[in-house]
mmCIF file of C-alpha atoms in Angstrom:
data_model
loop_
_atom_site.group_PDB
_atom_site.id
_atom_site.type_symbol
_atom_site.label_atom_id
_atom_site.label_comp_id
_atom_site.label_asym_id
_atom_site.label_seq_id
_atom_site.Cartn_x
_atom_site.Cartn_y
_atom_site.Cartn_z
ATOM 1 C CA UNK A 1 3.660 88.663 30.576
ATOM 2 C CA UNK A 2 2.632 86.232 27.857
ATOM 3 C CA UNK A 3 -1.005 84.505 27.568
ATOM 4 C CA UNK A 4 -0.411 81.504 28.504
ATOM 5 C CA UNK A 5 -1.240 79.157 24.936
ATOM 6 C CA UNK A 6 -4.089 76.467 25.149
ATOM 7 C CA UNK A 7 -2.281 72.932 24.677
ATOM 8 C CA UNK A 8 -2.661 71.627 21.328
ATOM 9 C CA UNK A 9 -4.349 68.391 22.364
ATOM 10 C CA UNK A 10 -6.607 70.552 24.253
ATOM 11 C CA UNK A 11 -7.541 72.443 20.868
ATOM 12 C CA UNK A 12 -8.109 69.499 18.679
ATOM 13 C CA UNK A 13 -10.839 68.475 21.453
ATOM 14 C CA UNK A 14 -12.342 71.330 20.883
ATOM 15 C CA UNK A 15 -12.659 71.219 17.376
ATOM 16 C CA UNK A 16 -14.263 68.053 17.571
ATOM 17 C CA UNK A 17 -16.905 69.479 20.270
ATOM 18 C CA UNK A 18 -17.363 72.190 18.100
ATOM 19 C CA UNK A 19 -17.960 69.896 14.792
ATOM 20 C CA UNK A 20 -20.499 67.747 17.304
ATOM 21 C CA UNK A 21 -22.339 70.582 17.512
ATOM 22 C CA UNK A 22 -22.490 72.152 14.323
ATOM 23 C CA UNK A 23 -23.608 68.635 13.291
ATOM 24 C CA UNK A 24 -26.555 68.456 16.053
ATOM 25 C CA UNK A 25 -27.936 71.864 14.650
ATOM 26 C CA UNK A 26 -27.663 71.514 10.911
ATOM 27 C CA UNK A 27 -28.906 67.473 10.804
ATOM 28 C CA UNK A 28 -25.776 66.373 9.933
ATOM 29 C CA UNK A 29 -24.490 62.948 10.657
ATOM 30 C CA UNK A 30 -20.865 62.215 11.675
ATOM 31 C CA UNK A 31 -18.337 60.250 13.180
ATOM 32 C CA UNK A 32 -15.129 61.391 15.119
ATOM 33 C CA UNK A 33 -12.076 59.092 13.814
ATOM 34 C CA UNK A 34 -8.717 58.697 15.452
ATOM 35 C CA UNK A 35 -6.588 61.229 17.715
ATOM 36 C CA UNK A 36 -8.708 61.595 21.077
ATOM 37 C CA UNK A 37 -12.187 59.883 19.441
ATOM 38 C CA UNK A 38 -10.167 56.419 19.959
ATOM 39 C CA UNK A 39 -11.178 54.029 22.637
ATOM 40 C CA UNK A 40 -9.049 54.268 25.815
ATOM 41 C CA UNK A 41 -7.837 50.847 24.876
ATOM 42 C CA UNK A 42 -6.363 51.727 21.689
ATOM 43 C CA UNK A 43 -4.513 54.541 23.383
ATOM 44 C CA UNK A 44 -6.757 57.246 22.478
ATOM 45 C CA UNK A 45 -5.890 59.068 25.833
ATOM 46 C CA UNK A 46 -2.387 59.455 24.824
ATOM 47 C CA UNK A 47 -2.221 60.109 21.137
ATOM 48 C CA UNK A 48 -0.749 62.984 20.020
ATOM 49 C CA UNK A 49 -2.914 64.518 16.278
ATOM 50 C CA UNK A 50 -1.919 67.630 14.217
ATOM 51 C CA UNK A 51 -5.540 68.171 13.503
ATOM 52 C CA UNK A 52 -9.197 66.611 14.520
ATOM 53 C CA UNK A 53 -10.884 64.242 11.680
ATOM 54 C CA UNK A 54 -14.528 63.364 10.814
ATOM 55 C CA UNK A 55 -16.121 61.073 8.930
ATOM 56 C CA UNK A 56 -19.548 62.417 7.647
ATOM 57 C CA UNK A 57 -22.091 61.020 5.689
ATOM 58 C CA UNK A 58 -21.508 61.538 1.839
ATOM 59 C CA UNK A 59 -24.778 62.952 1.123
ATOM 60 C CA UNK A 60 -24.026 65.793 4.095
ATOM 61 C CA UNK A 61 -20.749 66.584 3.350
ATOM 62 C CA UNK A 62 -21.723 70.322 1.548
ATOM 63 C CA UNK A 63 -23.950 70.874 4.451
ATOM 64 C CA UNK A 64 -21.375 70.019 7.004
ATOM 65 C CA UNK A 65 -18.722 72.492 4.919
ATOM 66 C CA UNK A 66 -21.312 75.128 4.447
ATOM 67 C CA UNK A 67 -21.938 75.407 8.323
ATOM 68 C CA UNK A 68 -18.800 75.377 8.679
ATOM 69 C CA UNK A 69 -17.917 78.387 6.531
ATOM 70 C CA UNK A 70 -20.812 80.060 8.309
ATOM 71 C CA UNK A 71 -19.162 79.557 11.518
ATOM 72 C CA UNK A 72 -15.839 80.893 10.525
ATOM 73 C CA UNK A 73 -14.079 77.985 8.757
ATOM 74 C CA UNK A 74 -12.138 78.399 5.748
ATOM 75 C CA UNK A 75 -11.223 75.710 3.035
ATOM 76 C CA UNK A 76 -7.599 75.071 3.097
ATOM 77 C CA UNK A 77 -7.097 72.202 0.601
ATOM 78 C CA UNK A 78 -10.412 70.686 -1.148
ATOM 79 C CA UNK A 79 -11.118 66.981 -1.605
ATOM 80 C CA UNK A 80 -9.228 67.157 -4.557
ATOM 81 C CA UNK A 81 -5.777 68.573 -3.453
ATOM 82 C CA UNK A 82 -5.410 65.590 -0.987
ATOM 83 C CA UNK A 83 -4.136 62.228 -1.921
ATOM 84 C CA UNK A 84 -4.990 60.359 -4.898
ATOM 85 C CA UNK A 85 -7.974 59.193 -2.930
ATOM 86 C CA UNK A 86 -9.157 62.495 -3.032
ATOM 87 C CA UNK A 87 -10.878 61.509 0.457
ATOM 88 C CA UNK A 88 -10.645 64.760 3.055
ATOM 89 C CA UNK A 89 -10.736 68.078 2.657
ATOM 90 C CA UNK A 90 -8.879 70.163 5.246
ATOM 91 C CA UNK A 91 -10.359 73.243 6.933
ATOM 92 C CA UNK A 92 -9.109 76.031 9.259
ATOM 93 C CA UNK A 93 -10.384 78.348 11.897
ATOM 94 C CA UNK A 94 -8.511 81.385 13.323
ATOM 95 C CA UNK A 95 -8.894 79.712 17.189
ATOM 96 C CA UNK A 96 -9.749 76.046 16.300
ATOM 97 C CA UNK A 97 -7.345 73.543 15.158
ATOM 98 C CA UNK A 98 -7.605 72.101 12.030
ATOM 99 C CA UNK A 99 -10.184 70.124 10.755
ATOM 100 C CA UNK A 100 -10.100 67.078 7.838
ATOM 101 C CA UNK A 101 -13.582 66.390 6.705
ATOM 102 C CA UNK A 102 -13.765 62.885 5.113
ATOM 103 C CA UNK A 103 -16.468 61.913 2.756
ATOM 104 C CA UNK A 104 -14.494 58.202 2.839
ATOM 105 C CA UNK A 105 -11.846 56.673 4.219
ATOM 106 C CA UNK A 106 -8.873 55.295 1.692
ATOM 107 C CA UNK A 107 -9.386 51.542 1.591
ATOM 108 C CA UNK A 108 -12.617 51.252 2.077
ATOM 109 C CA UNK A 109 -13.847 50.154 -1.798
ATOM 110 C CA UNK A 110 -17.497 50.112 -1.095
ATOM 111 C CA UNK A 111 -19.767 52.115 -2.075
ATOM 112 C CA UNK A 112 -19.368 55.107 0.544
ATOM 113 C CA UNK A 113 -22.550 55.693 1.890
ATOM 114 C CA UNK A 114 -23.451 52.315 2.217
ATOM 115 C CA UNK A 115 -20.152 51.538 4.136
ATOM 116 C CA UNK A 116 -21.073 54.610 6.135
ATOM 117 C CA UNK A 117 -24.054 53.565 7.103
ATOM 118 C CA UNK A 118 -22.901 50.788 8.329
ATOM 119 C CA UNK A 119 -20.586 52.185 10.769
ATOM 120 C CA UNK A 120 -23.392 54.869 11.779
ATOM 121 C CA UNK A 121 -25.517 51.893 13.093
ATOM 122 C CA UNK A 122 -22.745 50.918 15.904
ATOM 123 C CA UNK A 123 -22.176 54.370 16.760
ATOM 124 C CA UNK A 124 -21.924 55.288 20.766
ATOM 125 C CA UNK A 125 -21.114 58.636 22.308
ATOM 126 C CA UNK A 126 -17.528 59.831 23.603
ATOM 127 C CA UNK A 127 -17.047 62.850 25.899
ATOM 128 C CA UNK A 128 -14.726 65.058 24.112
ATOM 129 C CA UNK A 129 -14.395 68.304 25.589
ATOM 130 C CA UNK A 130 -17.694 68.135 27.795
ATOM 131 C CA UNK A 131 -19.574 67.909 24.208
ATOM 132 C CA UNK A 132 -20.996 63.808 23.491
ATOM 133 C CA UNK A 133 -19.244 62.984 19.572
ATOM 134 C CA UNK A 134 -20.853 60.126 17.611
ATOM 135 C CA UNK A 135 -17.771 57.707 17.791
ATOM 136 C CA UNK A 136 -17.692 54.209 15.485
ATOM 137 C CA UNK A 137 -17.441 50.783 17.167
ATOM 138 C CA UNK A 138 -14.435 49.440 18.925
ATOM 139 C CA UNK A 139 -13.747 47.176 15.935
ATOM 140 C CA UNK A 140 -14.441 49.824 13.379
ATOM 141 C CA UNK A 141 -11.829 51.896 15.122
ATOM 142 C CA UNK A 142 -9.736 48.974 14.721
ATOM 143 C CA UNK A 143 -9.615 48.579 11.317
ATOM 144 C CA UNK A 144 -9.745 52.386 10.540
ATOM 145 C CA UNK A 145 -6.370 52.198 12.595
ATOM 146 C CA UNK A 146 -4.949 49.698 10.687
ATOM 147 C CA UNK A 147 -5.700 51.200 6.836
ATOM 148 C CA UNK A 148 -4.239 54.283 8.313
ATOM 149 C CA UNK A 149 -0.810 53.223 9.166
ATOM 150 C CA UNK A 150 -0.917 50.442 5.992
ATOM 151 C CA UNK A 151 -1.314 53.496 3.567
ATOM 152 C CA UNK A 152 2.037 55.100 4.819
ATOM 153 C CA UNK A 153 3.454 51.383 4.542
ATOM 154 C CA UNK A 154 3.909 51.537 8.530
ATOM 155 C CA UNK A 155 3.468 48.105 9.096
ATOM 156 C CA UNK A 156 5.372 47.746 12.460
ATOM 157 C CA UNK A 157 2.973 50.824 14.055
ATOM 158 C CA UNK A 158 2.009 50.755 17.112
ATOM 159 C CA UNK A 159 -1.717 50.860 15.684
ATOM 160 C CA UNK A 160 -1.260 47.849 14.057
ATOM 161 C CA UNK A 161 0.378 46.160 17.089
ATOM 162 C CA UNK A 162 -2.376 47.430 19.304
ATOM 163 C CA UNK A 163 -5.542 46.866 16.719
ATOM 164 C CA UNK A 164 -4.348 43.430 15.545
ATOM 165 C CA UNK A 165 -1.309 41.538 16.869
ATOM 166 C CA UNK A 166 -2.820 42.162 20.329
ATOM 167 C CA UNK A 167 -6.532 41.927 19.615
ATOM 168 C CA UNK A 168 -8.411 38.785 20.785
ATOM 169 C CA UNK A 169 -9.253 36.127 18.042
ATOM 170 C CA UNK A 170 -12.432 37.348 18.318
ATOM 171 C CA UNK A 171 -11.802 40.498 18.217
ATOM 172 C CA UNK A 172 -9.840 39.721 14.502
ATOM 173 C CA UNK A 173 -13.018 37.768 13.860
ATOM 174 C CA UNK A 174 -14.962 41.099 13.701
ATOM 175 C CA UNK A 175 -12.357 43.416 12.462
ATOM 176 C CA UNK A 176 -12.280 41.031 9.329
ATOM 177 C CA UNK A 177 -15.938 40.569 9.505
ATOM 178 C CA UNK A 178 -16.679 44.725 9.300
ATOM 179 C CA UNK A 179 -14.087 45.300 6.765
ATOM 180 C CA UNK A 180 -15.656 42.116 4.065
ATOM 181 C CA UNK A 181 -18.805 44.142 4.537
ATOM 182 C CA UNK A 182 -17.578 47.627 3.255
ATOM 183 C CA UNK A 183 -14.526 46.771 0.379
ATOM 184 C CA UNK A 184 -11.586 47.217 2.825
ATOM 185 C CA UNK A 185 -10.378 43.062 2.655
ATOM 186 C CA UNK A 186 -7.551 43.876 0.540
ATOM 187 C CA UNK A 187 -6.269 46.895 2.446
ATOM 188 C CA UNK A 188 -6.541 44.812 5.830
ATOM 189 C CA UNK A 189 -4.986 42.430 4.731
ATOM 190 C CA UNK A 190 -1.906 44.261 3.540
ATOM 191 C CA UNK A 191 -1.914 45.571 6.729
ATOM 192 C CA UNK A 192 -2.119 42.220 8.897
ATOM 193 C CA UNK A 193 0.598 40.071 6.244
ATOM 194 C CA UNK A 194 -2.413 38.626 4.319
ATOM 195 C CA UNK A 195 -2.529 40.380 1.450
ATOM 196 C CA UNK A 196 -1.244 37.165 -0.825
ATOM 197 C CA UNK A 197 -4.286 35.615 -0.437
ATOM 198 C CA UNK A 198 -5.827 38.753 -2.872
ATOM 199 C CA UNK A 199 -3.639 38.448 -5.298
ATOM 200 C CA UNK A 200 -5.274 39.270 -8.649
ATOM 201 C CA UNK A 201 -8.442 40.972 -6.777
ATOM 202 C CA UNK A 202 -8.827 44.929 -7.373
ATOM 203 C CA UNK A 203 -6.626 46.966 -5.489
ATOM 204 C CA UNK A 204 -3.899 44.143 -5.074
ATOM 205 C CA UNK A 205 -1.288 45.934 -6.444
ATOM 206 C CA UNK A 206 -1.702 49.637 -5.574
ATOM 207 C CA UNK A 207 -1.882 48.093 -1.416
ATOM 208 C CA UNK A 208 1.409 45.845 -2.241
ATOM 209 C CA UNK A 209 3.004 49.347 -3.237
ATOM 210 C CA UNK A 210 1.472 51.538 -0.130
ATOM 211 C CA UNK A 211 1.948 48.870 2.018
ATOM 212 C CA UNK A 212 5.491 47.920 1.135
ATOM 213 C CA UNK A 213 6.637 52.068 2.494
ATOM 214 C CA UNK A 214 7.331 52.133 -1.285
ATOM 215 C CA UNK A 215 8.988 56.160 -1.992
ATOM 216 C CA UNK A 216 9.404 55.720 -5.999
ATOM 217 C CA UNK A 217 6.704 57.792 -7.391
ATOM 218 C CA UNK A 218 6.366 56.053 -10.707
ATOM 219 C CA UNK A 219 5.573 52.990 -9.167
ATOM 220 C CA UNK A 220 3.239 54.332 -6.941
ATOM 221 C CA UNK A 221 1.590 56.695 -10.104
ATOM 222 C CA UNK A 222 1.293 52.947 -11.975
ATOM 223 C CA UNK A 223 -0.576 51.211 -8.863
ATOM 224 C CA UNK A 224 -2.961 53.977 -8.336
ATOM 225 C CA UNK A 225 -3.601 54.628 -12.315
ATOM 226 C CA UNK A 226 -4.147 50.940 -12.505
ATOM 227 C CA UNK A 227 -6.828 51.030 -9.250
ATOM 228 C CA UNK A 228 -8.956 53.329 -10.631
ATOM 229 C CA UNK A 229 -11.154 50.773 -12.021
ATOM 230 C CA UNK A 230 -12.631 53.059 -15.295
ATOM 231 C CA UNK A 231 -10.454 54.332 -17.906
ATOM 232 C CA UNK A 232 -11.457 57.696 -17.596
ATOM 233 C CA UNK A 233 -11.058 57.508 -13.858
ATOM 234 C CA UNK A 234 -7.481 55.977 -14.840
ATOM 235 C CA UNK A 235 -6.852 58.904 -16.863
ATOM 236 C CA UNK A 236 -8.337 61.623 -14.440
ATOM 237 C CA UNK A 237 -5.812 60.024 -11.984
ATOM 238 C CA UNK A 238 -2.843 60.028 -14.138
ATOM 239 C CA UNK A 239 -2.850 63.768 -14.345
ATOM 240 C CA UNK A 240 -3.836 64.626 -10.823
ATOM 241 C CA UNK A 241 -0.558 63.097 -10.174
ATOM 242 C CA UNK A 242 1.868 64.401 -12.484
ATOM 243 C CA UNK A 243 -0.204 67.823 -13.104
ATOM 244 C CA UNK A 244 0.951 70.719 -10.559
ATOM 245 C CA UNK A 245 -2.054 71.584 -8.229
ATOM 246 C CA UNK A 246 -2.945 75.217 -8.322
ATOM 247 C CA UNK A 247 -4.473 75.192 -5.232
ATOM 248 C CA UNK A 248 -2.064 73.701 -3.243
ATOM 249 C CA UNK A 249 0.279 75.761 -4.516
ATOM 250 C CA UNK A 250 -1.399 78.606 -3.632
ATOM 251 C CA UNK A 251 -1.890 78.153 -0.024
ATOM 252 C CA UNK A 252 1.709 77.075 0.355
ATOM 253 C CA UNK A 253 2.781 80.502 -1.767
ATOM 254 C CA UNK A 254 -0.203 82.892 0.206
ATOM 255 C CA UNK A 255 -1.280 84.032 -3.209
ATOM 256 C CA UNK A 256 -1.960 82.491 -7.168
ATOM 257 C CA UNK A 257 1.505 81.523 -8.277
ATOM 258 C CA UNK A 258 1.999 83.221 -10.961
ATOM 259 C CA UNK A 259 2.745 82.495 -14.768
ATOM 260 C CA UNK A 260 6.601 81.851 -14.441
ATOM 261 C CA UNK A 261 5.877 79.805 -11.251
ATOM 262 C CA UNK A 262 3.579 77.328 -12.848
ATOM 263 C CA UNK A 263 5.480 76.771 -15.329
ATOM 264 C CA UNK A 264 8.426 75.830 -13.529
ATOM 265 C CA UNK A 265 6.097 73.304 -11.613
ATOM 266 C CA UNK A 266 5.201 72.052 -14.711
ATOM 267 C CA UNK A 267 8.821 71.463 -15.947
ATOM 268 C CA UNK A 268 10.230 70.089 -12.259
ATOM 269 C CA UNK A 269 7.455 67.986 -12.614
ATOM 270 C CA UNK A 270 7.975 66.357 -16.022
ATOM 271 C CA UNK A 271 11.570 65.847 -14.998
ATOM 272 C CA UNK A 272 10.882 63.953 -11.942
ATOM 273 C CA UNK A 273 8.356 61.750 -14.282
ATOM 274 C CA UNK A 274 10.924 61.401 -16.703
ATOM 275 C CA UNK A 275 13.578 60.353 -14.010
ATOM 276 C CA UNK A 276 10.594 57.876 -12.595
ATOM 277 C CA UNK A 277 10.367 56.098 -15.830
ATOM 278 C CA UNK A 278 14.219 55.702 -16.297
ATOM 279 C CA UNK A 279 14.093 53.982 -12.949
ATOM 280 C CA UNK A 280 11.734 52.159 -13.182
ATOM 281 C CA UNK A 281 13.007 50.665 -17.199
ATOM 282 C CA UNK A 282 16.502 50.241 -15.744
ATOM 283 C CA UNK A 283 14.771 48.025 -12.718
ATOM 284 C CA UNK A 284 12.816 45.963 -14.880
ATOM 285 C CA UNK A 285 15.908 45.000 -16.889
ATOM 286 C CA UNK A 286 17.827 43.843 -14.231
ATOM 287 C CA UNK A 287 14.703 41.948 -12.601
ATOM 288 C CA UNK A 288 14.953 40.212 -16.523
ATOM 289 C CA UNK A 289 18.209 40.112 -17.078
ATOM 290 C CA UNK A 290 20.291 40.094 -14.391
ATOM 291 C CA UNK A 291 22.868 42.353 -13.034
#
């Protein structure tokens, strides 16, 4: 007779118990985001998450990830092999479910700690699997929501309908209100058919793109190069995206890919920017020219 298997819902609670306390013993501050950490009237009893997410303080982020090896975590993508936000870092446990680790969340432009600490300040406690998790404001769950589904250019989620097109007019009053204060106007207003009045404001274009469910990766390389805001940080993101990430690569392999391997990355990859390009030239000629 089989164990019976612990539900995976069940699991992801746990994790974020288990990240409440390493937090309580090792001074760290942090705050459980979406899946089961959402207020019952955003659904948060019946969502359904592959893994459990935190958002910690940027200046405890090593701590929190040190603890966490300590305790039996191991790293399975770092900050860097996530999106081009290079926001979360991913850990494992051999019991636990998955964990992401933010040090920010993508569409928030402020300065990180700053916008963290302004969440931290309307934090209240959620029971999450008998263990009380820090858990942001009502409204900052809101608008966490919303940038969530607007980055996979969602626009007609649930989240959205739920967070915005249902919320009170005060409610959108303080949704708006939290996100001026931290950088994330632009994003929430992609997210909430606003985003017009931005236009020419940092971050315009590369939220038209996400926003939009856009899948052509040259356009999307072009609107994140051209959000990076520095030239170097332009450049550094140009080659995350079209360079082949080792990393990745090896936990998706189970070992270092080896020399043949990369280089085929390397090749499939500078075909598919090639391709890109094309697509992209042949598009802006007909936008000029006509058919």
């Amino acid at each position: 007779m089989e164990a019976p298997t612990m539900p995976w819902s069940v699991g992801i609670r746990f994790s974020h118990a288990v990240l409440q306390t390493l937090a309580d013993d090792h001074g760290v501050d942090l705050l459980h985001i979406k899946g089961p950490a959402v207020d019952d009237s955003l659904g948060g009893g019946t969502r359904h998450s592959i893994d459990a997410d935190v958002l910690v303080r940027p200046t405890h982020v090593e701590q929190l990830i040190a603890a966490m090896h300590d305790h039996g975590w191991q790293t399975q993508y770092l900050f860097e092999d996530g999106s081009a936000f290079e926001h979360a870092s991913t850990l494992v446990h051999p019991f636990l479910a998955p964990v992401d680790v933010h040090r920010r969340f993508p569409g928030v432009d402020g300065d990180a700690a700053t916008a963290f600490e302004r969440l931290w300040v309307e934090r209240h406690d959620m029971d999450l699997a008998g263990v009380a998790c820090a858990v942001p404001s009502v409204a900052a769950q809101r608008l966490i929501l919303i940038l969530h589904a607007t980055r996979a250019g969602a626009l007609n989620h649930p989240d959205i309908q739920q967070s915005w097109r249902e919320a009170t007019e005060e409610e959108r009053q303080s949704v708006t209100a939290l996100a001026g204060e931290i950088g994330a106007g632009v994003a929430l207003a992609a997210g909430t058919g606003r985003l017009h009045e931005h236009v020419g404001e940092p971050g315009y274009d590369l939220w038209r793109v996400l926003s939009s469910g856009e899948t052509s990766r040259g356009r999307l390389w072009l609107a994140r190069v051209g959000a990076a805001g520095t030239r170097r940080g332009a450049l550094r993101t140009g080659l995350r995206l079209v360079v082949p990430n080792r990393h990745r690569m090896t936990t998706i392999l189970g070992r270092p890919p080896s020399r043949r391997e990369l280089a085929l990355a390397y090749v499939a990859s500078g075909r598919r920017g090639v391709r890109e390009v094309l697509l992209l030239l042949r598009s802006a000629a007909h936008n000029r020219w006509g058919a």
